[in-house]
Coordinates of C-alpha atoms and ligand atoms in Angstrom, one line a residue:
M1 CA 82.0 90.2 87.1
H2 CA 85.8 91.5 86.5
K3 CA 87.7 90.5 89.6
Y4 CA 90.2 92.0 90.4
L5 CA 93.3 91.6 93.5
I6 CA 95.2 94.5 95.2
R7 CA 98.0 94.1 96.7
F8 CA 99.2 97.2 99.0
D9 CA 103.4 97.8 99.7
E10 CA 104.1 100.6 102.0
I11 CA 101.3 100.2 104.0
C12 CA 102.1 97.1 105.2
L13 CA 104.6 98.5 107.2
K14 CA 102.5 100.5 109.3
G15 CA 102.1 98.7 112.3
G16 CA 99.5 99.5 114.9
N17 CA 97.9 102.0 113.0
R18 CA 97.4 99.7 109.5
R19 CA 94.0 99.9 109.4
Y20 CA 94.0 103.5 109.8
F21 CA 96.3 103.3 106.2
E22 CA 94.1 100.1 104.9
D23 CA 90.3 101.4 105.6
I24 CA 91.3 105.1 103.5
L25 CA 92.8 103.1 100.8
V26 CA 89.5 101.2 100.6
K27 CA 87.5 104.5 100.7
N28 CA 89.3 106.0 98.1
I29 CA 89.6 102.7 96.1
K30 CA 85.5 103.1 96.0
A31 CA 85.3 106.2 95.1
S32 CA 86.8 105.5 92.4
A33 CA 85.0 102.5 90.6
N34 CA 82.0 104.9 91.5
T35 CA 82.8 106.5 88.1
L36 CA 83.0 103.4 86.4
G37 CA 79.4 102.0 87.2
K38 CA 78.7 98.7 89.5
N39 CA 81.0 97.5 91.5
R40 CA 81.2 95.2 94.8
I41 CA 84.4 96.0 97.0
E42 CA 85.1 93.2 99.6
F43 CA 88.6 94.3 102.4
L44 CA 89.9 91.0 103.4
R45 CA 92.5 90.3 105.8
D46 CA 95.8 91.2 104.0
R47 CA 94.6 91.6 99.9
I48 CA 91.8 93.6 98.5
Y49 CA 88.9 92.1 95.7
V50 CA 87.2 94.9 93.6
E51 CA 84.1 93.4 90.8
F52 CA 82.9 95.3 88.2
D53 CA 79.7 94.7 85.6
L54 CA 81.2 92.5 82.9
S55 CA 79.3 95.8 80.7
I56 CA 83.1 97.7 82.3
S57 CA 86.1 98.1 80.2
C58 CA 89.1 96.1 81.8
K59 CA 91.1 99.0 80.0
D60 CA 89.5 101.6 81.7
I61 CA 89.9 99.6 84.9
E62 CA 93.2 98.9 84.5
A63 CA 93.8 102.4 84.0
L64 CA 91.7 103.8 86.9
L65 CA 93.9 101.2 89.9
M66 CA 96.6 102.8 88.2
K67 CA 96.2 106.3 89.5
I68 CA 94.6 104.9 92.9
A69 CA 97.9 106.2 95.0
G70 CA 99.0 103.1 97.6
I71 CA 98.3 100.1 95.2
C72 CA 101.3 98.1 94.9
D73 CA 99.8 96.6 92.5
F74 CA 97.1 94.2 91.0
S75 CA 96.2 91.4 88.9
K76 CA 92.5 90.5 87.1
I77 CA 92.3 87.0 88.8
T78 CA 89.7 84.2 88.3
T79 CA 88.4 82.1 91.3
C80 CA 87.1 78.6 92.1
E81 CA 86.3 76.0 94.3
S82 CA 89.4 75.0 96.5
D83 CA 89.3 71.9 94.8
L84 CA 92.4 70.1 92.8
D85 CA 90.1 69.3 89.2
K86 CA 88.8 72.5 89.8
I87 CA 92.2 74.9 90.1
Y88 CA 92.9 72.4 87.1
Q89 CA 90.6 74.2 84.8
V90 CA 91.0 77.6 86.0
A91 CA 94.2 77.0 85.5
K92 CA 93.9 75.4 82.2
T93 CA 91.6 77.8 80.5
L94 CA 93.9 80.9 81.9
T95 CA 97.2 79.3 80.1
S96 CA 95.4 78.5 76.6
D97 CA 96.7 81.2 75.4
L98 CA 100.3 81.2 76.5
S99 CA 103.7 79.1 74.6
G100 CA 107.3 79.0 76.0
T101 CA 108.5 78.8 79.6
F102 CA 106.7 78.8 83.2
K103 CA 106.4 78.0 86.9
V104 CA 103.9 78.4 88.8
E105 CA 104.0 80.2 91.7
A106 CA 101.5 78.1 94.5
K107 CA 100.3 79.3 98.1
R108 CA 98.9 77.7 100.6
N109 CA 96.9 79.9 103.0
Y110 CA 94.7 77.4 104.3
K111 CA 97.2 75.0 106.4
K112 CA 94.3 72.4 106.2
F113 CA 94.2 72.1 102.5
P114 CA 95.6 68.5 101.5
Q115 CA 98.4 69.1 99.7
K116 CA 101.6 71.3 100.0
S117 CA 102.2 74.8 98.4
P118 CA 104.6 73.6 96.5
E119 CA 103.0 69.6 95.6
I120 CA 100.3 72.0 94.7
A121 CA 102.9 74.1 92.1
R122 CA 103.5 70.9 90.9
L123 CA 100.4 69.4 90.2
V124 CA 99.0 72.6 89.0
G125 CA 102.4 72.3 86.9
S126 CA 101.7 68.6 85.4
A127 CA 97.8 69.8 84.0
V128 CA 98.8 72.9 82.6
Y129 CA 101.7 71.0 80.7
I130 CA 101.4 70.9 77.3
E131 CA 104.3 69.0 75.8
D132 CA 106.3 71.7 72.9
K133 CA 103.8 74.1 73.9
L134 CA 104.3 74.9 77.7
T135 CA 107.6 73.8 79.3
V136 CA 109.0 74.9 83.0
D137 CA 111.3 76.7 83.8
L138 CA 111.4 77.9 87.8
S139 CA 114.1 80.2 87.4
N140 CA 113.5 82.3 84.6
P141 CA 110.4 82.2 83.8
E142 CA 108.3 83.8 80.4
H143 CA 105.0 82.8 82.3
K144 CA 104.1 82.6 86.5
L145 CA 100.4 81.0 87.1
Y146 CA 100.2 82.2 90.6
V147 CA 97.9 80.0 92.1
H148 CA 96.0 81.2 96.3
V149 CA 94.6 78.2 98.2
Y150 CA 92.1 79.7 100.9
K151 CA 89.9 78.2 102.9
E152 CA 86.5 79.2 100.9
E153 CA 87.5 79.6 97.2
T154 CA 91.3 79.7 95.3
L155 CA 92.2 82.5 92.6
L156 CA 94.3 82.3 90.2
Y157 CA 96.2 84.4 87.6
C158 CA 99.3 84.7 85.2
K159 CA 99.8 89.2 85.1
K160 CA 100.4 91.4 87.4
T161 CA 100.7 95.1 86.2
Q162 CA 102.1 97.7 89.3
G163 CA 100.3 100.2 90.6
P164 CA 101.9 103.4 92.2
G165 CA 102.5 102.6 95.8
G166 CA 102.9 105.1 98.3
L167 CA 100.0 105.9 100.8
P168 CA 96.8 106.4 100.3
V169 CA 95.8 110.5 99.4
G170 CA 94.1 112.4 102.9
S171 CA 96.6 109.5 105.2
S172 CA 99.1 111.8 105.4
G173 CA 96.3 115.2 105.6
R174 CA 96.3 118.7 103.2
L175 CA 98.8 120.6 101.2
L176 CA 97.8 123.2 98.9
S177 CA 99.8 123.1 95.6
L178 CA 100.5 126.8 93.5
V179 CA 100.2 125.3 89.8
S180 CA 100.5 127.6 87.3
G181 CA 100.2 126.4 83.8
G182 CA 103.2 124.7 83.3
I183 CA 104.7 121.2 83.1
D184 CA 106.7 120.7 86.3
S185 CA 104.1 122.0 89.2
P186 CA 101.0 119.2 88.4
V187 CA 103.7 117.1 88.5
A188 CA 105.1 118.0 92.4
S189 CA 101.4 117.7 92.8
W190 CA 101.1 114.1 91.5
N191 CA 104.4 113.2 93.4
M192 CA 102.3 114.3 96.6
F193 CA 99.7 112.5 96.2
Q194 CA 101.7 109.1 95.9
R195 CA 103.1 109.5 100.2
G196 CA 99.1 110.6 101.1
C197 CA 98.6 113.6 100.4
R198 CA 95.2 115.2 99.6
V199 CA 96.1 118.2 97.4
V200 CA 94.6 121.7 97.1
F201 CA 95.3 124.2 93.9
A202 CA 95.5 127.7 94.1
H203 CA 96.9 129.7 90.6
F204 CA 97.1 133.1 90.3
H205 CA 96.3 134.8 86.7
N206 CA 96.8 138.5 85.4
H207 CA 93.4 137.4 82.2
H208 CA 90.2 139.3 82.2
D209 CA 87.2 137.7 82.5
E210 CA 86.8 136.9 78.8
E211 CA 90.6 135.8 78.3
K212 CA 89.6 132.6 78.5
D213 CA 93.1 130.6 77.0
V214 CA 95.1 130.6 80.5
R215 CA 92.0 129.3 82.8
D216 CA 91.1 127.0 80.7
K217 CA 94.5 125.7 80.6
V218 CA 94.9 125.3 84.3
M219 CA 91.4 123.8 85.1
T220 CA 92.1 121.2 82.3
L221 CA 95.6 120.9 84.3
V222 CA 93.2 120.1 87.3
K223 CA 91.1 118.3 86.1
T224 CA 93.1 115.9 84.7
L225 CA 94.8 115.4 87.9
S226 CA 92.1 115.2 90.2
S227 CA 91.2 111.8 88.8
Y228 CA 93.7 110.6 91.2
Q229 CA 91.7 112.0 94.5
P230 CA 88.3 111.5 95.9
Y231 CA 87.9 115.6 95.9
T232 CA 89.7 118.7 94.6
R233 CA 89.4 122.5 94.7
L234 CA 91.0 125.1 92.7
Y235 CA 91.1 128.1 93.6
M236 CA 91.7 131.1 91.1
I237 CA 93.3 134.0 91.8
P238 CA 93.1 137.5 90.2
F239 CA 96.5 139.0 90.0
G240 CA 96.6 141.7 87.2
E241 CA 95.5 144.5 90.2
L242 CA 98.3 143.7 92.5
Q243 CA 100.7 143.8 89.6
R244 CA 100.1 146.9 88.7
A245 CA 100.1 148.6 91.6
I246 CA 103.0 147.9 93.0
I247 CA 105.6 147.7 89.7
G248 CA 105.5 151.4 90.8
F249 CA 107.6 150.1 93.8
V250 CA 109.8 147.2 92.6
P251 CA 112.5 147.4 90.2
S252 CA 112.0 145.3 87.1
K253 CA 114.7 143.5 87.9
M254 CA 113.2 141.9 91.1
R255 CA 109.3 141.3 89.8
M256 CA 109.6 137.9 89.7
V257 CA 110.9 137.6 92.9
S258 CA 108.7 140.3 94.3
Y259 CA 105.4 138.5 92.9
R260 CA 106.2 134.6 94.1
R261 CA 106.7 136.3 97.8
M262 CA 103.3 138.5 97.2
M263 CA 101.5 135.1 96.3
F264 CA 102.8 133.0 99.4
R265 CA 101.4 136.4 101.2
I266 CA 98.2 135.4 99.6
A267 CA 97.9 131.7 99.2
S268 CA 98.6 131.7 103.5
I269 CA 95.2 132.7 103.8
I270 CA 93.6 130.2 101.4
R271 CA 96.4 127.4 103.3
H272 CA 94.4 129.0 106.0
K273 CA 91.2 128.2 105.1
E274 CA 92.2 124.5 104.0
K275 CA 93.6 123.4 107.5
C276 CA 96.9 122.5 104.4
K277 CA 100.0 122.5 106.4
G278 CA 101.7 123.2 103.2
Y279 CA 103.0 124.1 100.1
I280 CA 103.5 122.2 97.3
T281 CA 105.5 124.3 94.3
G282 CA 107.4 123.0 91.3
D283 CA 110.6 124.1 92.1
S284 CA 113.6 122.9 90.6
V285 CA 117.1 124.8 91.5
G286 CA 118.3 126.0 88.4
Q287 CA 116.1 125.9 86.3
V288 CA 114.7 129.8 85.9
A289 CA 116.5 133.1 87.4
S290 CA 112.9 132.2 89.9
Q291 CA 114.7 129.3 91.0
T292 CA 118.2 129.9 92.3
L293 CA 119.0 129.2 95.7
D294 CA 118.8 133.2 96.5
N295 CA 115.9 133.5 94.6
L296 CA 114.5 130.7 96.8
R297 CA 115.4 132.0 99.6
A298 CA 114.3 135.2 99.2
I299 CA 110.6 133.7 98.4
H300 CA 110.6 131.0 100.3
D301 CA 111.6 134.0 103.6
V302 CA 107.4 135.0 103.2
A303 CA 105.7 131.3 103.7
D304 CA 104.4 130.5 106.8
Y305 CA 104.2 126.9 106.5
P306 CA 106.8 124.5 105.3
V307 CA 107.2 124.3 101.5
I308 CA 108.0 121.6 100.0
S309 CA 109.3 121.1 96.4
P310 CA 109.2 117.5 95.2
L311 CA 111.2 118.6 91.7
I312 CA 114.2 120.2 93.7
G313 CA 116.7 117.8 93.1
Q314 CA 114.8 116.0 89.5
N315 CA 116.1 117.6 86.0
K316 CA 113.8 118.5 83.6
N317 CA 114.0 114.6 81.3
E318 CA 112.7 113.1 84.2
V319 CA 110.4 115.9 85.0
M320 CA 108.6 115.6 81.3
A321 CA 108.7 111.7 81.7
N322 CA 106.2 111.3 84.5
A323 CA 104.4 114.1 83.4
R324 CA 104.2 111.8 80.2
K325 CA 102.8 109.5 82.6
I326 CA 100.5 111.0 84.3
G327 CA 99.0 112.9 81.2
T328 CA 99.4 117.0 82.0
Y329 CA 102.2 117.1 79.4
D330 CA 99.9 117.8 75.7
T331 CA 98.7 121.1 77.9
S332 CA 101.7 122.1 79.8
I333 CA 103.2 122.4 76.8
I334 CA 100.6 124.8 75.0
P335 CA 101.8 128.1 74.5
Y336 CA 100.3 130.4 77.1
D337 CA 100.7 134.0 79.6
D338 CA 101.9 133.6 82.9
C339 CA 101.3 136.1 85.1
C340 CA 105.3 136.0 86.7
S341 CA 106.3 137.1 82.8
F342 CA 103.9 140.3 83.6
L343 CA 106.9 143.6 83.7
L344 CA 109.6 142.0 84.1
D345 CA 113.7 142.7 83.2
P346 CA 114.9 140.4 80.4
H347 CA 117.9 139.4 82.3
P348 CA 115.4 139.8 86.4
E349 CA 118.0 139.3 89.9
Q350 CA 119.8 135.7 89.8
A351 CA 120.5 136.6 93.4
I352 CA 118.3 138.2 95.2
D353 CA 119.3 140.6 98.1
L354 CA 117.2 139.3 100.9
H355 CA 117.0 142.9 103.3
E356 CA 115.9 145.0 99.6
I357 CA 113.5 143.5 99.4
R358 CA 111.9 143.7 102.8
E359 CA 112.4 147.1 102.8
I360 CA 111.4 147.7 99.2
E361 CA 107.5 145.6 99.8
A362 CA 107.7 148.0 102.6
Q363 CA 106.5 150.3 100.6
I364 CA 103.8 148.2 99.9
P365 CA 100.4 148.7 101.0
M366 CA 99.8 145.7 101.7
V367 CA 97.0 144.8 103.2
D368 CA 95.3 146.7 100.3
V369 CA 96.4 145.4 97.7
I370 CA 96.3 141.9 98.4
R371 CA 92.4 142.1 99.8
P372 CA 90.6 142.7 96.1
C373 CA 92.8 139.3 94.7
I374 CA 91.0 138.0 98.8
E375 CA 87.5 139.1 98.0
N376 CA 87.7 138.0 94.0
T377 CA 88.9 134.5 94.0
K378 CA 86.9 131.9 92.6
V379 CA 86.4 128.4 93.1
I380 CA 86.4 125.0 91.2
A381 CA 85.5 122.3 92.6
F382 CA 85.6 118.7 90.6
E383 CA 85.2 115.1 91.3
M384 CA 87.3 112.6 89.7
G385 CA 87.7 114.1 86.5
K386 CA 84.1 116.5 86.7
L387 CA 84.2 119.9 87.0
V388 CA 81.1 120.3 89.9
Y389 CA 80.7 123.3 91.4
E390 CA 82.5 127.3 90.3
K391 CA 81.7 130.5 92.9
N392 CA 83.3 133.1 94.4
A393 CA 84.6 131.4 97.0
G394 CA 83.6 134.1 99.7
I395 CA 87.4 134.2 101.8
K396 CA 87.7 137.4 103.3
I397 CA 91.7 137.7 105.1
P398 CA 91.5 136.4 108.6
Q399 CA 91.0 137.6 111.7
G400 CA 94.7 138.7 113.3
F401 CA 95.9 138.2 109.9
E402 CA 96.7 141.7 108.1
D403 CA 99.7 140.6 110.4
R404 CA 101.0 138.8 108.9
L405 CA 100.6 139.9 105.3
R406 CA 103.5 143.4 106.4
P407 CA 107.2 142.8 105.3
Ligands
LIG501 P1 106.5 125.3 86.2 O1 107.0 124.5 84.8 O2 105.4 124.4 87.4 O3 105.5 126.2 85.7 P2 108.3 127.0 86.0 O4 109.7 126.3 85.5 O5 107.7 127.5 85.0 O6 107.8 126.0 86.9 P3 108.8 129.8 87.4 O7 107.6 130.4 86.3 O8 109.3 129.8 88.0 O9 109.0 128.6 87.3 O10 107.3 128.8 88.9 C1 107.7 127.8 90.0 C2 106.6 127.2 90.7 O11 105.8 129.1 91.2 C3 105.7 126.9 89.7 O12 105.8 125.6 89.3 C4 104.6 126.9 90.9 O13 104.8 125.9 92.1 C5 105.2 128.0 91.4 N1 103.9 129.2 89.8 C6 104.8 130.2 89.1 N2 103.2 130.7 88.8 C7 102.2 130.5 89.3 C8 100.9 130.8 89.2 N3 100.8 131.8 88.0 N4 100.1 130.6 89.6 C9 100.4 130.0 90.9 N5 101.7 129.1 91.7 C10 102.8 130.0 90.4
LIG502 MG1 105.5 128.9 85.5

């Protein structure tokens, strides 16, 4: 079996709640590991081991571990009996391909082991030392060999690979992400995975059933993001009829903001159904006309729960770098028609007057325009990067919500 040692960092700071976070992390690792094939997970007080069948490639295993929020770093390890001769043998095999300078970092977790940590490091160092090929450098070595001595076994490894860190998905509650086909909102959603949030997705579209391009694009983006959490649902909300209904009320300069206010009204129904505690958007101050501080204020005005925009202070370059890292960039840059650009003035209003837009929207028969959007919403489910089902979401405007939807 390929054996990996997994470490977690932020969870360690959780004091009495630590167990809660650890259990979720182990469950998430199990769900991910099952997508690769035969595996075994063992959770010991301060570490997690995962073993995978030898038929599974280490490249696939490591790509998978790099996606699991809560993992601080991981190492492919070799284990042996806690006996010095056995330890020397493994140490020699692990370092046989290395050349240059090295250092042994030993840790004696089993306090009855006869040698103390510095002594173990010295002895193992001498065993692998080869004149001209591997020389010791204690202050700035090119390679490190880690030796952890436990009562039942000793683990050895040379490399630590960084994981995403943060908190395990599912430990902080749920958020509803308003995801467009662009670069930003997928990255914003991924940011919140790292903070332990489970993310449900909602996308508004104005294409017909036969126009599959935008739909396929958003599905591909969410499918990619679905490999970062165990279960994922995407709500596809038809928005075209509503847009056609409101253009007679809202002047073209204000439509962009009005569309986004309508999105929040509709999203509140899905948030309620999914028991989410807030929204995620990909907004970043000043990026486009809808994201001036005044317009963000006008948009968030209708949100019933907190709007979390993790990219709010980030520059496009940083966001693009993250989009590449998480695998959404290539899909995001495919050109598409975002529904927000439907019948807009080429120079949209940069500072919407909140009272004015409220007055204008007061003319719109809100419930009548929202009901068909909600009733024709589809839900698509993914499990770790795989499509599971697609069906009508069967949502109705909940009782008591009709009043909330009015401006
Ligand atoms: P993105 O790259 O995420 O598309 P953007 O820079 O194009 O962002 P806008 O089009 O102004 O910016 O959208 C800002 C935010 O509004 C998006 O990040 C997303 O959260 C939300 N949003 C925009 N269009 C849609 C849509 N069609 N469906 C759901 N959410 C949307
Ligand atoms: Mg967009």
